[in-house]
Amino acid sequence: MEMNVETAVRICPTSYPNRDLVCVQSDVYNNTIKLGNLQSIPVQHALPFDCTQNTLYATIVTPLMNYYFEGCDVSILTYGQSGTGKSYTLLGPTLNCALSEKEHGVIPRFLRQMFGNINQDTDKHFLIHVAWTQICGENVFDLLGSGSVECSNVSDAFELLKLGMSNIIGNYAHTLFTITLEQQYFLDGTVQHKISTASFIDLASSDKIVVVDNNGLTQYLPTDIGLLTLHKCIWMLSEMCTYNPNLIPYNQSALTMLLKDSFGGRAKTLLICCVSPLVNDYMETLSALQFLQRAQLVRNYVTVNSYTTYETYENADLFGLQFATNQLFKLVSNAENLFKNLLGTGTINKSQMEQISDWLMLKQECQECISESSEPHRSLDIIEEEIEDRCKSEGSESESDIQNLVQLMNNFRVKTDNLVSHVSDSVNTPKESKNSQYNEYHLKGARGRRASIHSANDFSPLLNYNTNSTDTPKPEGELNTQQKEKLIKQVNADIEGYEKQIQELLLTMNVKEKLMQQLLKHKQTKVNVRKKLKQKCLKLQNDQNIAQNKLKQAKTINNHLLESKLDFEISELSKKINETEFIKSIAEDDSKTITELEGSLNSSRKQLEKLRKCLRRKEKCKLELENDLKHSKKFTKAVVSKKPNSSFNSREITFSEDFEDIKHEIKELRRTRDRLLEQRYKLDTKSHSKKLLNDVEEQLLLQYEEAIEVIDLAIEYKNQKICGLIEIPNKDESIYKLLMQQFHKLNTDEILVLLRKYYQKVIELRSSTKKLEQQVVHTESQNENLLRQIQNLSLVLQRVRSEAERRVLSLEQQHDHKLQLIMHHLSQEGGGDDKQIMSRMVERSKQTALALQVAQGRNKQMNKGSLIARFTRYARQETVPQQLSTALTPSQAKVTRQKNKLIIQQSSK
Ligand SMILES: Nc1ncnc2c1ncn2[C@@H]1O[C@H](COP(=O)(O)OP(=O)(O)OP(=O)(O)O)[C@@H](O)[C@H]1O
C-alpha cells in the first residue's frame, strides 16, 4: 500500500491575553493552518487551538491501531520548536505517568488501548517487547538499560516508561520509544505470525541557520546533525522523481538510520508538528510548517509483516503426558477396586489390611493434590484471562504443575506396583509361614520391586530382636551369624524404605505448601471473578424470565413462530446460566480448601516426625546388631584359627567376610553422605531464597561440602578395593616414604588430631576461595558501574561539546554581523570611494583576525577541551551535507541587507 506521510499540526496554548501577539490560526474545517494574513498551509489534520490529549489521540492516533494489529509498522513523530509541547504530546506533562490519565500523552494511551485489545482477544497468543533509546548527536543510549524488555501488562509497561523517563538526560536529544507486538494464531491448520513495531519519536528542537538556496528560497536549517540529515532525506524523498532512492543519505546520521523505515520505508507514519502561535516565534513556526509540507509529500510503502508456519503448538508433548496420566489414573482405579474387593473377602491379615488402607489414604491425598494443582487452576486461569490481565507466569506455573503431576504419578505408580504384587503374592500363598513370606518379599526385592512399604509383621524376626519394640516378644534363644546378617539386611532395607518415605512425604508437603501459596495468591482474583459471574447469572436469569413471559403471551395469541423462537432463546439462556454456574463453582471460595490443606500439612508433619522416629529406632537397632555380629565373627575366627585342618576354609571365610564388611561400610558411608546432603540442601535452599546465612551457617555449609567430598572419596576407595583396583603408590618416593614412616608411629588419637587439622585447613582454604569469588563479583559490578559512569560522562561531554559548537557558531555570526556593520560604517564615513572602503575593510578585518588569533591562542592555553571540541567539529564536517558546508563557507556567500535583516546568499557557480 503506497501512502503519504500523514501530518497534523498542534498549536501550543499560550498565556498571552493580547490577540495581536498571535499570528497562527487553525482552520479545522478546511484543514489549513493560517500564518499571519498571508499564508495558508494545507495539512492533513489541523487540530483545534484548544485540542485536548484525548481529542488528539482519538482523531489521529486511534486509526493507526488497526494498522498495527494488522501487522504494519507505525511511526508517530513530534517535531517543532522548543517548549511547544512535543514531549507533552507523546508522554504527558509529568514524569509520573499515573498522575492524571486525562493528561496522558499518546504513548501511555497507545499502551492502554493495545493491552485492552490484547485482553479481549483470547484466540491469539501475544508477545510484547518495549525499548527506549536516546540519540545524542551520533551516540545512541539505551534508556531502559537492558535493550528490548518483554512486558505482559499495562502496569509493567508504565513502570518501564517511568524508568526510561528518569534516565533521559538533557533536552537536546531525540528519543525513540518502540513497542514490538508479535501475534500467533491458528488458521486452517497453520500457525499465522504477525510482527509489528510502533515507534514514537520525540525529535529534539535545534538552533537554526538561515540559508538561501540556488533558487533564492530561504531555508532555516537545523544545526543538529541528525535533524539536518533528516531534512536532507525528506527534501530528496519529496522530489523522488529526480532522485535515485539509493542515494538517500540515511546513513549520514544515527537518527536517520533509525528513522529509515518511517520516511520512504514500510511504516505508516504520522508527523505531528507542534508550533507556537506567537508573533515572536513566526520564523520558527514557518520553518516547522515548511518541513511538514515537505514531509507530507514523502510516500511510504506500508506492508503487513506476516508469515505462516505449519507446526503445531510447541508443547505438543503435553498431549502425550495427558494420555499417560489418564492411563495411570485407570490403572490406579483398577487397583483400588481390587483392594476394595480383597478387603471385602477377609482373606488378608491385619498388616495387609493396614497397608491397603494406607494406600487408599495416599491415593486420596494424591488425587486431591492433582485436582487442586491442575484442573481448577487451569480453568481459573482462563477466566482470569478473560477478566483480568493476561498472566505472564501462567506458562511456568502450568509447567511446574505438570512436573508435580508427573512426580506424583511416578511415586504413585511405584507404590501401586509394589502393593499389588505384594498383596497378590500373599493372597496366592495364604497358608505359608512368616518366613516364606519374608523370603518372597526379598525375592521380589531382587526383581527390582521397591521396598518402601513394610508392615510390622514382614520383619518379625528383626522386630523380635529389637529390645525397644513393645508390641513383639523377644525371640527364644540366640540368633546365629547368618540370621543376624539377614536381619541387618532387613533393617537396611527398612531404613531405605523409611528414608524414601520421608523424601516422598517432604515432596508432598512441598507440593501442598506451593498449592496453599497459589490459592492464597488467587484468592482475591477468585472473589472478583465470582462477583462478576454472579452478576452475569442474575442478568441471564432476568433475560430468561422476560423471555418466559413473552412465551406465555405468544402462547395466548397462538403465535407459533414466535413460540419456537422464544423456546430456543430460553433453552440457550438456561444453557448459558448452567455454564456460568459451573464456572462459578470452579471459582468457589478456597478458604475451606486452604484450611483442609493446612490440616493435611499438619498431619503430614506429624507423620514425618513419626517416620523419623522409626528411622532413628531402626538405625539404633542396626548398630546393636552390627556390634553383636562383629563380636560373634571375632569369636568364630578365633575358633576357626584354632582348628589345624581348616586353614584354606578359614581364609575363604575371612575374605568373604571382609568383602561383605567393605560393602557394608560403603552403604554406611552412603547413608551418612545422604544425611549430609540433606543438611546442605537445607542451607542451600535458605541461601537461594535470598535469606542471608550467618557466619556459623556459612562455615557449616563449607564443612558439609568438604565432608561430602571426603565421603565420596572414601566410597570410591572402598569400591576400588572391592574390585582390586587400588593403586599402590610408589614407595620409593622419599617424601611419601618419610611421611608414612612418621604416620606409622602415630597412635589413633594423634592421627585423628592430624586429620582434624587437615580438615580445618581445607575448610579455611574453601572459605578464602569463596571470599575471593565474592570479591571478583563485587569488582565486576564496580567495573560495570564505572563503565556506566564513563557513558554518562561521555554524554555530558557530548552536550558540552554541542553547546560549545553552538556558541562558536553564534560568535562567528556575531563577527560577520560586526564586519557588515563596519563595512556599512566605513562606506558612510569614506563617502563612497570603493577602493578606499575596501582597503579600510581589509585593514580592519586584519585587525579583527589578529585579535581572534590572540584570543584563540589564549584559549589554547586555557581550555584544551574546547579545542578538542572544535577539532572534532571540523573533522566531522565530512558528514555534513553539501548545503550546510557551502552555506558556511564565507568566500562563496554574498551578504545583502534588507531593512533590519542581513541575508547571506550563496553565490551561483
Ligand atoms: N497542549 C498543551 N496543553 C497544556 N500544556 C502544554 C501543552 N503543550 C505544552 N504544554 C506545557 O508546556 C511545557 C513545555 O512542553 P514540552 O516540554 O512538552 O515541550 P517540548 O516541545 O518537548 O520542549 P523541548 O523541545 O524543549 O523538550 C510543559 O510544561 C507542558 O506541560
Short mmCIF file of C-alpha atoms in Angstrom, two decimals, residues 497 541 599 674:
data_model
loop_
_atom_site.label_atom_id
_atom_site.label_comp_id
_atom_site.label_asym_id
_atom_site.label_seq_id
_atom_site.Cartn_x
_atom_site.Cartn_y
_atom_site.Cartn_z
CA GLY A 497 12.18 -47.61 52.92
CA GLN A 541 -31.91 -15.19 34.74
CA GLY A 599 -4.82 -29.66 58.43
CA ASP A 674 22.79 -38.63 52.17
#
